[in-house]
Coordinates of C-alpha atoms and ligand atoms in Angstrom, one line a residue:
Chain A
M1 CA 136.5 -70.5 -125.3
S2 CA 132.7 -70.6 -124.7
E3 CA 131.2 -70.4 -121.3
L4 CA 130.3 -74.1 -121.5
Q5 CA 133.7 -75.2 -122.6
A6 CA 135.1 -73.3 -119.6
V7 CA 133.0 -75.1 -117.2
T8 CA 134.1 -78.5 -118.6
T9 CA 137.6 -77.9 -117.3
G10 CA 138.8 -80.9 -115.4
T11 CA 135.8 -83.1 -116.4
R12 CA 137.6 -84.7 -119.4
T13 CA 134.6 -84.2 -121.7
W14 CA 137.1 -83.8 -124.6
A15 CA 138.0 -87.5 -124.2
C16 CA 134.4 -88.6 -124.9
Y17 CA 134.3 -90.8 -127.9
D18 CA 130.6 -91.0 -128.1
C19 CA 130.2 -94.7 -127.2
G20 CA 127.0 -94.1 -125.3
K21 CA 127.9 -96.4 -122.4
C22 CA 126.9 -93.6 -119.9
T23 CA 123.4 -93.5 -121.3
A24 CA 123.2 -97.3 -121.5
T25 CA 124.2 -97.4 -117.8
C26 CA 122.1 -94.6 -116.5
P27 CA 119.3 -95.8 -114.2
I28 CA 117.0 -93.0 -115.3
A29 CA 117.5 -93.8 -119.0
R30 CA 117.0 -97.5 -118.2
A31 CA 113.8 -96.7 -116.4
G32 CA 112.5 -95.3 -119.7
A33 CA 113.0 -91.6 -119.4
Q34 CA 114.1 -89.5 -122.4
Y35 CA 117.5 -88.8 -120.8
S36 CA 121.0 -88.9 -122.2
P37 CA 124.1 -88.0 -120.3
R38 CA 126.0 -88.5 -123.5
R39 CA 124.1 -85.6 -125.2
H40 CA 125.0 -83.3 -122.3
V41 CA 128.7 -84.2 -122.7
L42 CA 128.5 -83.6 -126.5
A43 CA 126.6 -80.4 -126.1
A44 CA 129.0 -79.1 -123.4
N45 CA 132.0 -80.1 -125.6
S46 CA 130.8 -78.2 -128.6
G47 CA 129.6 -75.2 -126.5
Q48 CA 126.0 -75.5 -127.3
K49 CA 124.6 -73.7 -124.4
A50 CA 121.1 -73.5 -125.8
E51 CA 120.9 -77.2 -126.1
V52 CA 122.1 -77.8 -122.6
L53 CA 119.6 -75.2 -121.2
E54 CA 116.8 -76.5 -123.4
E55 CA 117.6 -79.9 -121.9
S56 CA 117.5 -78.3 -118.5
G57 CA 114.5 -80.3 -117.6
S58 CA 116.6 -83.4 -118.0
L59 CA 119.7 -81.7 -116.6
F60 CA 118.0 -81.6 -113.2
T61 CA 116.7 -85.2 -113.4
C62 CA 120.2 -86.7 -113.2
L63 CA 120.6 -88.4 -109.8
T64 CA 124.3 -87.4 -109.7
C65 CA 124.8 -91.0 -108.7
S66 CA 128.1 -91.3 -110.6
L67 CA 127.3 -94.7 -112.0
C68 CA 128.0 -93.5 -115.5
D69 CA 131.3 -92.0 -114.4
S70 CA 132.3 -95.4 -113.1
R71 CA 131.6 -97.0 -116.4
C72 CA 132.9 -94.5 -118.9
P73 CA 135.9 -96.0 -120.8
A74 CA 137.2 -92.5 -121.5
E75 CA 137.1 -91.5 -117.8
V76 CA 134.8 -88.6 -118.4
A77 CA 133.6 -87.1 -115.1
Y78 CA 129.9 -86.6 -115.9
T79 CA 128.7 -86.0 -112.3
P80 CA 131.1 -83.0 -111.8
L81 CA 130.1 -81.8 -115.2
V82 CA 126.4 -81.9 -114.4
Q83 CA 127.1 -80.0 -111.2
K84 CA 128.7 -77.2 -113.3
L85 CA 126.1 -77.3 -116.0
R86 CA 123.5 -76.8 -113.3
E87 CA 125.3 -73.7 -112.1
V88 CA 125.1 -72.3 -115.7
A89 CA 121.5 -73.2 -115.8
Y90 CA 120.7 -71.6 -112.4
K91 CA 122.5 -68.4 -113.4
E92 CA 120.2 -68.2 -116.4
G93 CA 117.3 -68.4 -114.1
V94 CA 116.4 -72.0 -114.9
E95 CA 115.1 -73.6 -111.8
P96 CA 114.5 -77.3 -111.3
D97 CA 111.1 -78.7 -110.6
C98 CA 111.9 -79.2 -107.0
P99 CA 109.9 -81.9 -105.3
H100 CA 107.9 -80.8 -102.2
G101 CA 107.4 -77.4 -103.6
G102 CA 111.0 -76.4 -103.1
A103 CA 110.6 -76.6 -99.3
L104 CA 114.1 -78.0 -98.8
Q105 CA 115.8 -75.5 -101.1
S106 CA 114.0 -72.6 -99.4
L107 CA 115.1 -73.9 -95.9
M108 CA 118.6 -74.2 -97.1
R109 CA 118.7 -70.7 -98.5
M110 CA 117.4 -69.3 -95.4
M111 CA 120.0 -71.1 -93.5
A112 CA 122.5 -69.7 -95.9
R113 CA 121.2 -66.3 -95.2
G114 CA 121.4 -66.6 -91.4
G115 CA 120.1 -64.1 -89.0
T116 CA 117.9 -66.4 -87.0
Q117 CA 118.7 -68.6 -83.9
Q118 CA 117.7 -72.1 -84.9
D119 CA 116.0 -74.4 -82.5
R120 CA 117.5 -77.6 -83.8
M121 CA 118.6 -79.4 -80.7
G122 CA 115.3 -80.9 -79.5
W123 CA 116.3 -84.4 -80.5
L124 CA 119.1 -84.7 -77.9
T125 CA 118.1 -86.8 -74.9
E126 CA 119.4 -86.4 -71.4
D127 CA 121.6 -89.5 -71.4
M128 CA 123.7 -88.1 -74.4
K129 CA 126.9 -86.4 -73.5
T130 CA 127.6 -83.6 -75.9
T131 CA 129.1 -80.1 -75.7
P132 CA 127.9 -77.1 -77.5
D133 CA 131.1 -75.4 -78.6
Q134 CA 134.6 -76.8 -78.0
G135 CA 136.0 -80.3 -78.2
E136 CA 138.2 -82.7 -80.2
V137 CA 135.4 -84.3 -82.2
F138 CA 132.8 -82.3 -83.9
F139 CA 129.6 -84.2 -84.7
F140 CA 128.0 -82.6 -87.8
T141 CA 124.3 -83.5 -87.5
G142 CA 123.1 -82.4 -90.9
C143 CA 119.4 -81.6 -91.5
T144 CA 117.8 -84.8 -90.2
M145 CA 115.7 -82.7 -87.6
Y146 CA 114.2 -80.9 -90.5
F147 CA 113.6 -83.9 -92.6
D148 CA 111.7 -85.7 -89.8
T149 CA 109.6 -82.6 -89.2
L150 CA 108.7 -82.2 -92.9
F151 CA 108.0 -85.8 -93.6
P152 CA 106.5 -87.4 -90.5
E153 CA 104.2 -89.4 -92.8
L154 CA 107.1 -91.3 -94.2
E155 CA 108.2 -92.5 -90.7
A156 CA 111.7 -92.4 -91.8
N157 CA 112.9 -91.2 -88.4
T158 CA 116.2 -90.2 -89.7
L159 CA 117.0 -88.7 -86.3
D160 CA 117.3 -92.2 -84.9
A161 CA 120.6 -92.6 -86.7
T162 CA 121.7 -89.2 -85.6
R163 CA 121.0 -90.1 -82.0
A164 CA 122.6 -93.5 -82.4
S165 CA 125.8 -91.9 -83.6
V166 CA 126.0 -89.7 -80.5
Q167 CA 125.3 -92.7 -78.2
L168 CA 127.9 -94.8 -80.0
M169 CA 130.5 -92.0 -79.7
N170 CA 129.7 -91.7 -76.1
R171 CA 130.3 -95.4 -75.6
L172 CA 133.7 -95.0 -77.3
G173 CA 134.4 -92.3 -74.7
I174 CA 133.9 -89.4 -77.1
T175 CA 131.9 -86.3 -76.0
P176 CA 131.3 -84.7 -79.4
V177 CA 130.6 -81.1 -80.1
V178 CA 127.0 -80.8 -81.2
S179 CA 126.5 -77.2 -82.1
P180 CA 123.1 -75.3 -82.0
E181 CA 124.7 -72.9 -84.5
E182 CA 125.3 -75.5 -87.2
R183 CA 123.7 -75.0 -90.6
C184 CA 122.9 -77.1 -93.6
C185 CA 126.1 -78.3 -95.3
G186 CA 124.8 -76.8 -98.6
H187 CA 125.1 -80.1 -100.5
D188 CA 121.7 -79.8 -102.1
L189 CA 122.2 -76.1 -103.0
L190 CA 125.4 -76.9 -104.7
W191 CA 123.9 -79.7 -106.7
N192 CA 121.0 -77.5 -107.6
G193 CA 123.3 -75.0 -109.2
D194 CA 123.1 -72.4 -106.3
R195 CA 126.8 -71.9 -105.8
K196 CA 126.4 -68.6 -103.9
G197 CA 124.1 -70.1 -101.3
F198 CA 126.4 -73.1 -101.0
E199 CA 129.5 -71.0 -100.5
A200 CA 127.8 -69.0 -97.7
L201 CA 127.1 -72.3 -95.9
A202 CA 130.5 -73.7 -96.5
R203 CA 132.2 -70.6 -95.1
F204 CA 130.0 -70.5 -92.1
N205 CA 130.3 -74.2 -91.2
V206 CA 134.1 -74.3 -91.8
D207 CA 134.4 -71.4 -89.5
L208 CA 132.2 -73.0 -86.9
V209 CA 134.2 -76.2 -86.8
K210 CA 137.5 -74.3 -86.8
K211 CA 136.4 -72.3 -83.7
S212 CA 135.4 -75.6 -82.0
G213 CA 139.1 -76.6 -82.2
A214 CA 138.0 -80.1 -83.3
E215 CA 140.5 -82.3 -85.0
T216 CA 138.0 -84.8 -86.3
L217 CA 134.6 -84.2 -87.8
V218 CA 132.1 -87.1 -87.8
A219 CA 128.8 -87.1 -89.7
S220 CA 126.2 -89.8 -90.1
C221 CA 124.9 -88.4 -93.4
A222 CA 126.8 -89.6 -96.4
E223 CA 126.1 -86.3 -98.2
C224 CA 127.5 -84.2 -95.4
V225 CA 130.7 -86.3 -95.5
R226 CA 131.0 -85.9 -99.2
T227 CA 130.5 -82.2 -99.0
W228 CA 133.0 -81.7 -96.2
K229 CA 135.6 -83.9 -97.8
L230 CA 135.4 -82.8 -101.4
D231 CA 133.6 -79.5 -101.7
F232 CA 134.6 -77.6 -98.6
E233 CA 138.3 -77.9 -99.5
P234 CA 138.8 -74.5 -100.9
F235 CA 137.3 -72.9 -97.7
F236 CA 139.7 -74.4 -95.2
E237 CA 142.5 -72.1 -94.0
G238 CA 145.2 -74.1 -92.4
K239 CA 144.8 -77.8 -91.6
P240 CA 141.3 -79.2 -92.2
P241 CA 139.9 -81.6 -89.6
K242 CA 140.0 -85.3 -90.4
I243 CA 136.6 -86.0 -91.9
V244 CA 134.9 -89.4 -91.4
H245 CA 131.5 -91.0 -91.7
I246 CA 130.2 -92.7 -88.5
S247 CA 130.7 -96.1 -90.1
E248 CA 134.3 -95.4 -90.6
L249 CA 134.8 -94.3 -87.0
L250 CA 133.0 -97.5 -85.8
A251 CA 135.0 -99.8 -88.2
E252 CA 138.2 -98.4 -86.8
R253 CA 137.3 -98.9 -83.2
L254 CA 135.1 -102.0 -83.3
G255 CA 137.2 -103.8 -80.8
E256 CA 136.2 -101.2 -78.1
L257 CA 132.6 -101.9 -78.4
P258 CA 131.0 -104.7 -76.4
L259 CA 128.8 -106.1 -79.2
K260 CA 126.3 -108.7 -78.3
G261 CA 123.9 -110.7 -80.5
N262 CA 120.3 -109.6 -80.8
G263 CA 118.9 -112.6 -82.7
G264 CA 119.8 -113.8 -86.1
R265 CA 119.0 -111.4 -88.9
K266 CA 119.9 -111.2 -92.5
V267 CA 120.9 -107.7 -93.5
T268 CA 121.7 -106.3 -97.0
F269 CA 123.5 -103.1 -97.5
Q270 CA 122.5 -100.1 -99.7
D271 CA 125.6 -98.2 -100.7
P272 CA 124.7 -94.5 -100.6
C273 CA 126.1 -93.1 -103.8
R274 CA 127.8 -90.3 -101.9
L275 CA 129.6 -92.7 -99.6
G276 CA 130.3 -95.4 -102.2
R277 CA 131.1 -94.0 -105.7
H278 CA 131.7 -90.5 -104.6
L279 CA 134.1 -91.2 -101.7
G280 CA 135.1 -94.8 -102.3
V281 CA 134.0 -95.9 -98.8
Y282 CA 132.5 -99.4 -99.5
D283 CA 134.2 -101.5 -96.8
A284 CA 133.7 -99.6 -93.5
P285 CA 129.9 -100.1 -93.2
R286 CA 130.3 -103.8 -94.2
E287 CA 132.9 -104.3 -91.6
V288 CA 130.5 -102.8 -88.9
L289 CA 127.7 -105.1 -90.1
D290 CA 130.0 -108.1 -90.2
A291 CA 131.0 -107.5 -86.6
L292 CA 127.5 -107.5 -85.3
P293 CA 126.9 -110.9 -83.7
G294 CA 123.9 -112.6 -85.3
V295 CA 123.9 -110.5 -88.4
E296 CA 124.4 -112.3 -91.6
R297 CA 125.2 -109.9 -94.4
V298 CA 123.9 -110.8 -97.9
E299 CA 124.6 -108.7 -101.0
M300 CA 122.3 -107.5 -103.7
P301 CA 123.5 -108.3 -107.2
R302 CA 124.1 -104.5 -107.7
S303 CA 126.2 -103.6 -104.8
G304 CA 129.5 -101.7 -104.0
K305 CA 130.6 -99.9 -107.1
R306 CA 127.5 -101.1 -109.1
A307 CA 125.0 -100.1 -106.4
Q308 CA 121.8 -98.5 -107.5
C309 CA 121.2 -95.2 -105.7
C310 CA 118.0 -94.2 -104.0
A311 CA 116.9 -91.9 -106.9
G312 CA 116.2 -89.0 -104.5
G313 CA 118.7 -87.0 -106.5
T314 CA 119.5 -83.9 -104.4
W315 CA 115.9 -82.8 -104.1
S316 CA 116.1 -81.5 -107.6
H317 CA 113.6 -83.9 -109.2
C318 CA 111.3 -86.7 -108.5
D319 CA 109.1 -88.5 -110.9
R320 CA 107.7 -91.9 -112.0
Y321 CA 111.1 -93.0 -113.1
A322 CA 112.5 -92.4 -109.7
K323 CA 109.7 -94.4 -108.3
K324 CA 110.4 -97.2 -110.8
I325 CA 114.1 -97.2 -109.8
Q326 CA 113.2 -97.4 -106.1
T327 CA 110.6 -100.1 -106.6
E328 CA 113.1 -102.3 -108.5
R329 CA 115.8 -101.8 -106.0
L330 CA 113.5 -102.7 -103.1
K331 CA 112.5 -105.8 -104.9
E332 CA 116.2 -106.6 -105.4
A333 CA 116.7 -106.1 -101.6
R334 CA 113.9 -108.4 -100.8
A335 CA 115.0 -111.1 -103.2
T336 CA 118.2 -111.5 -101.2
G337 CA 116.1 -112.9 -98.4
A338 CA 117.2 -110.1 -96.1
D339 CA 115.1 -109.1 -93.2
V340 CA 116.7 -105.6 -93.1
L341 CA 117.9 -103.2 -95.7
A342 CA 120.7 -101.2 -94.0
T343 CA 122.0 -98.0 -95.2
A344 CA 124.3 -95.1 -94.2
C345 CA 122.5 -92.0 -95.3
P346 CA 119.3 -90.4 -94.2
K347 CA 118.2 -89.6 -97.8
C348 CA 118.2 -93.3 -98.7
Q349 CA 115.8 -93.9 -95.9
I350 CA 113.5 -91.0 -96.9
H351 CA 113.2 -91.9 -100.6
Y352 CA 112.9 -95.6 -100.2
R353 CA 110.3 -95.3 -97.5
C354 CA 108.5 -92.9 -99.7
A355 CA 108.3 -95.6 -102.4
M356 CA 107.2 -98.2 -99.8
K357 CA 104.2 -95.9 -99.0
D358 CA 102.7 -96.7 -102.4
P359 CA 99.4 -98.3 -101.5
N360 CA 99.4 -100.5 -104.6
L361 CA 103.0 -101.8 -104.1
G362 CA 103.5 -101.6 -100.3
G363 CA 103.1 -105.3 -99.8
D364 CA 105.6 -106.3 -102.6
I365 CA 108.4 -103.9 -101.8
G366 CA 108.1 -103.3 -98.0
I367 CA 111.3 -104.1 -96.1
E368 CA 112.5 -103.0 -92.7
M369 CA 115.1 -100.2 -93.1
R370 CA 117.8 -99.3 -90.6
D371 CA 120.9 -97.1 -90.6
V372 CA 124.1 -99.0 -89.8
A373 CA 124.6 -96.9 -86.7
Q374 CA 121.2 -97.9 -85.5
L375 CA 122.0 -101.6 -86.0
A376 CA 125.3 -101.1 -84.2
L377 CA 123.7 -99.4 -81.3
E378 CA 121.1 -102.1 -81.0
A379 CA 123.8 -104.7 -80.7
L380 CA 125.5 -103.0 -77.9
G381 CA 125.1 -104.5 -74.5
E382 CA 124.2 -102.5 -71.5
E383 CA 126.8 -100.0 -70.4
D384 CA 128.9 -101.2 -67.6
T385 CA 128.5 -98.3 -65.1
S386 CA 130.1 -100.2 -62.2
H387 CA 133.4 -98.4 -62.4
Chain B
M1 CA 94.8 -40.9 -96.4
N2 CA 98.1 -40.5 -98.3
L3 CA 98.1 -42.9 -101.2
T4 CA 101.4 -43.5 -103.0
K5 CA 102.8 -46.2 -105.2
D6 CA 105.5 -48.4 -103.8
K7 CA 108.3 -49.7 -105.9
T8 CA 106.3 -52.7 -107.0
G9 CA 103.6 -50.5 -108.3
V10 CA 101.1 -51.4 -105.5
M11 CA 99.1 -48.5 -104.1
T12 CA 99.8 -48.1 -100.4
T13 CA 99.1 -45.9 -97.5
A14 CA 102.6 -46.6 -96.3
R15 CA 103.4 -45.0 -93.1
K16 CA 106.7 -43.3 -93.0
G17 CA 109.5 -45.8 -92.3
W18 CA 109.0 -49.5 -92.3
N19 CA 105.9 -51.4 -93.3
P20 CA 105.5 -55.1 -92.9
R21 CA 105.2 -57.3 -96.0
L22 CA 102.6 -59.9 -95.4
V23 CA 101.9 -62.7 -97.9
V24 CA 98.3 -64.1 -97.8
F25 CA 97.4 -67.4 -99.2
A26 CA 93.6 -67.6 -99.8
C27 CA 91.4 -70.3 -101.2
N28 CA 89.4 -69.4 -104.3
W29 CA 86.0 -70.2 -102.8
C30 CA 85.9 -68.6 -99.4
S31 CA 88.8 -66.5 -98.2
Y32 CA 89.6 -64.9 -101.5
A33 CA 85.9 -64.1 -101.9
G34 CA 86.0 -62.8 -98.3
A35 CA 88.6 -60.4 -99.3
D36 CA 86.4 -59.3 -102.3
T37 CA 83.5 -58.8 -99.9
A38 CA 85.7 -56.6 -97.8
G39 CA 86.6 -54.7 -100.9
V40 CA 83.0 -54.2 -102.4
S41 CA 81.8 -53.3 -98.9
R42 CA 84.5 -50.7 -98.8
I43 CA 85.8 -51.9 -95.5
Q44 CA 89.0 -50.0 -94.6
H45 CA 92.0 -52.2 -93.7
Q46 CA 95.8 -52.2 -93.9
P47 CA 97.1 -52.6 -97.4
H48 CA 100.5 -54.2 -96.7
F49 CA 99.9 -57.6 -98.0
R50 CA 100.2 -59.5 -101.3
M51 CA 97.5 -62.1 -101.9
I52 CA 98.1 -65.4 -103.6
R53 CA 95.0 -67.3 -104.6
V54 CA 95.0 -71.1 -104.7
M55 CA 92.0 -73.3 -105.4
C56 CA 91.9 -74.7 -101.9
S57 CA 93.8 -74.2 -98.7
G58 CA 94.7 -77.9 -98.9
R59 CA 97.1 -77.0 -101.7
I60 CA 99.2 -74.9 -99.4
Q61 CA 102.2 -77.0 -98.5
P62 CA 105.1 -76.0 -96.4
G63 CA 107.2 -75.2 -99.5
F64 CA 104.9 -72.3 -100.4
V65 CA 105.1 -70.7 -97.0
L66 CA 108.9 -71.2 -96.7
R67 CA 109.4 -69.8 -100.1
A68 CA 107.5 -66.6 -99.0
F69 CA 109.8 -66.3 -96.0
E70 CA 112.8 -67.0 -98.1
K71 CA 111.9 -64.2 -100.5
G72 CA 111.6 -61.8 -97.5
A73 CA 108.0 -61.9 -96.3
D74 CA 107.6 -60.6 -92.7
G75 CA 104.6 -62.7 -92.2
V76 CA 102.5 -65.4 -93.9
L77 CA 98.7 -65.9 -93.5
V78 CA 97.2 -69.1 -94.7
S79 CA 93.4 -68.9 -95.0
G80 CA 90.6 -71.1 -96.2
C81 CA 86.9 -72.0 -95.7
H82 CA 85.6 -72.9 -92.3
F83 CA 85.4 -76.6 -91.5
G84 CA 82.5 -78.2 -93.3
D85 CA 82.5 -75.5 -95.9
C86 CA 85.6 -76.5 -98.0
H87 CA 84.5 -77.0 -101.6
Y88 CA 86.7 -80.0 -101.8
V89 CA 85.2 -81.4 -98.5
F90 CA 88.4 -82.2 -96.6
G91 CA 90.9 -79.7 -98.2
N92 CA 91.1 -77.6 -95.2
E93 CA 91.7 -80.6 -92.9
K94 CA 94.7 -81.3 -95.1
A95 CA 95.6 -77.6 -94.8
V96 CA 95.8 -78.1 -91.0
E97 CA 98.1 -81.1 -91.4
Q98 CA 100.4 -79.1 -93.7
F99 CA 100.3 -76.1 -91.5
E100 CA 101.3 -77.9 -88.4
K101 CA 104.4 -79.2 -90.3
T102 CA 105.2 -75.7 -91.6
K103 CA 104.8 -74.2 -88.1
S104 CA 107.3 -76.7 -86.6
V105 CA 109.8 -76.1 -89.4
V106 CA 109.5 -72.3 -89.1
K107 CA 110.0 -72.6 -85.4
M108 CA 113.1 -74.8 -85.8
L109 CA 114.5 -72.3 -88.3
G110 CA 114.2 -69.7 -85.6
L111 CA 111.5 -67.5 -87.0
E112 CA 109.0 -66.1 -84.5
E113 CA 105.8 -68.1 -84.4
G114 CA 103.8 -64.9 -84.6
R115 CA 104.8 -64.5 -88.2
L116 CA 102.6 -67.4 -89.3
R117 CA 98.9 -67.6 -88.9
L118 CA 96.1 -69.9 -90.0
E119 CA 92.5 -68.4 -90.3
W120 CA 89.2 -69.6 -91.6
I121 CA 87.4 -66.8 -93.4
S122 CA 84.2 -67.3 -95.4
A123 CA 83.1 -65.5 -98.5
A124 CA 80.6 -63.5 -96.4
E125 CA 83.1 -62.5 -93.8
G126 CA 84.5 -59.3 -95.3
A127 CA 84.6 -57.6 -92.0
R128 CA 86.5 -60.5 -90.5
F129 CA 89.0 -60.5 -93.3
A130 CA 89.7 -56.9 -92.7
Q131 CA 90.0 -57.5 -88.9
V132 CA 92.4 -60.4 -89.4
I133 CA 94.6 -58.4 -91.7
D134 CA 94.7 -55.4 -89.4
E135 CA 95.5 -57.5 -86.4
F136 CA 98.2 -59.4 -88.1
I137 CA 99.8 -56.3 -89.6
E138 CA 99.8 -54.8 -86.2
Q139 CA 101.4 -57.9 -84.7
L140 CA 104.1 -57.8 -87.4
R141 CA 104.8 -54.2 -86.7
E142 CA 105.5 -55.2 -83.2
L143 CA 107.8 -58.1 -84.3
G144 CA 109.6 -55.8 -86.7
P145 CA 111.2 -56.9 -90.0
S146 CA 111.9 -60.7 -90.5
P147 CA 115.3 -61.5 -89.4
L148 CA 115.7 -63.2 -92.7
S149 CA 115.2 -59.9 -94.6
R150 CA 117.3 -58.0 -92.1
A151 CA 120.3 -60.2 -91.8
R152 CA 123.0 -59.0 -94.1
S153 CA 126.7 -58.6 -93.8
G154 CA 126.3 -58.5 -90.0
D155 CA 126.5 -62.2 -90.2
E156 CA 129.9 -62.3 -91.9
A157 CA 130.2 -65.9 -92.8
A158 CA 126.8 -65.9 -94.4
G159 CA 127.3 -62.5 -95.9
A160 CA 126.8 -63.6 -99.5
L161 CA 123.2 -63.2 -100.5
T162 CA 121.3 -65.1 -103.2
P163 CA 120.4 -62.9 -106.1
E164 CA 116.7 -62.9 -105.0
A165 CA 117.7 -62.0 -101.6
E166 CA 119.7 -59.1 -102.8
E167 CA 116.8 -58.0 -104.8
V168 CA 114.6 -58.1 -101.8
E169 CA 117.2 -56.3 -99.7
A170 CA 117.2 -53.5 -102.4
R171 CA 113.5 -53.0 -102.0
V172 CA 113.4 -52.7 -98.2
Ligands
LIG401 S1 130.6 -93.4 -121.6 FE1 132.2 -91.8 -121.6 S2 133.0 -91.9 -123.7 FE2 131.1 -93.0 -123.7 S3 129.6 -91.5 -124.4 FE3 129.5 -91.4 -122.2 S4 131.0 -89.8 -121.7 FE4 131.4 -90.4 -123.8
LIG402 S1 125.1 -89.6 -112.6 FE1 123.6 -91.3 -112.5 S2 121.7 -90.5 -113.0 FE2 123.2 -89.0 -113.7 S3 123.6 -89.5 -115.8 FE3 125.1 -90.6 -114.6 S4 124.1 -92.6 -114.2 FE4 122.5 -91.3 -114.9
LIG403 S1 111.2 -90.2 -103.4 FE1 109.5 -89.3 -102.1 S2 110.6 -88.2 -100.5 FE2 112.1 -88.6 -102.2 S3 112.0 -86.7 -103.5 FE3 110.5 -88.3 -104.3 S4 108.6 -87.8 -103.4 FE4 110.2 -86.7 -102.1
LIG404 S1 88.0 -74.6 -100.9 FE1 88.3 -73.2 -99.3 S2 89.5 -74.5 -98.0 FE2 89.1 -75.9 -99.6

């Protein structure tokens, strides 16, 4: 068995019957790029390593959005395949054209390395109740503090959703563990082919949460939730904590939140690919939105399983096709008549806001963006502190 | 002085024991020329740095500096023309913007602020180039090796090193 055939285990590439639906569905191919998931499947199947590596430029352009997986009549798992092919490419020294000069990858590798004491808690405000080490609920913050520092010009303020999540949990009577020791979940290293770096982060974070004694892990980043739920699995010893996205926690306990109206607003929802197609969580964020008084939810034509992802693609690539995808998606959001484009992942905010900064298009595609957690917090009445 | 070749083939006057590794980003028109001036004027200075020439300091984005630290640099110097002298007019103002972001991220990551420096050095300022290098190297000696190049299996959970990191480790 060739190396390539070995990595295809479990991805059902053998079932491919060359119909080309994946390529026809793929947003990058549709945006006009020379890109064909079908060719990767064929090359992997027949063990043509050179072809896959030669195509590495395109191997790293895949958004890993799983749209093709959801369409494939033969149930080929292209997204897991691309993850493994990237590992092969990475081992061969093929590196993606990382956007932002590879700043994110470097940061993550340094975190994987360890040895420094991070100063990552500056976003916490005094009114938030958290504990640094032990507790029942662990709030995994992810890297939003780094994103906001690296991209102030985008004004994505991804920390707002991180803060909102803590505040909402506090209102639900939860004092979450927010650890100064936390490190990146490794999602992007894994999807850039750097398995070693990913595993170092996985082991570290699993151990950290284990030591906290937490039974539930909450994250407001869809990628963190995906990584914890699906990729950390081999690293748990004993019972893993229950892993939920903040929108799932909120949906479960909506009755306990005194939600008040804050004016009528139309909101449309961008399903993050990690939360939607990767984890199958489509309803929770919608339940939260529907529970907010004064919020009218409108759907984009491509939503739920068919949603278009933000085209940020794991920081492994960014080009004019990504920009085209984002532009069209933002137009789609505006065409619903929505005032607000809600999402549940910091990356969606970053990449869409980046598109909105285009001085030539700004006026046509601009729309207010908010995280579901932020909207929920805004709808909360004043805390009753009388008792 | 005791000139020897280090493992990367660079001539050094390595003191016994540990020597810092400094990465210097220099713009083509001023700072790089400043280093040249130091050289042709035969000004003595510490040799423990690798220089990376870019067209303008405005090109130096956080990713460059972070990559240097990732690869095991103990310090990074960003240098360019004095204000008003940038050959692309506002390049060095961009450099300041980028540098501020870089500084914040480096701090968040937990690296000492003293490992990162921004200096304006003109083509004529050979002596100043030498002085900046000497000062910075001294400062790095005081700080010691970067925790990122030191950290190894001591941090059990993160024990696994990336191949590049292993390579860097091997050279220390
Ligand atoms: S959609 Fe599935 S069966 Fe069709 S070409 Fe793509 S991988 Fe093969
Ligand atoms: S995962 Fe998304 S971007 Fe990648 S090939 Fe499939 S549809 Fe295209
Ligand atoms: S969309 Fe913008 S923020 Fe996202 S990767 Fe591309 S350039 Fe960077
Ligand atoms: S050319 Fe020297 S800083 Fe721009």
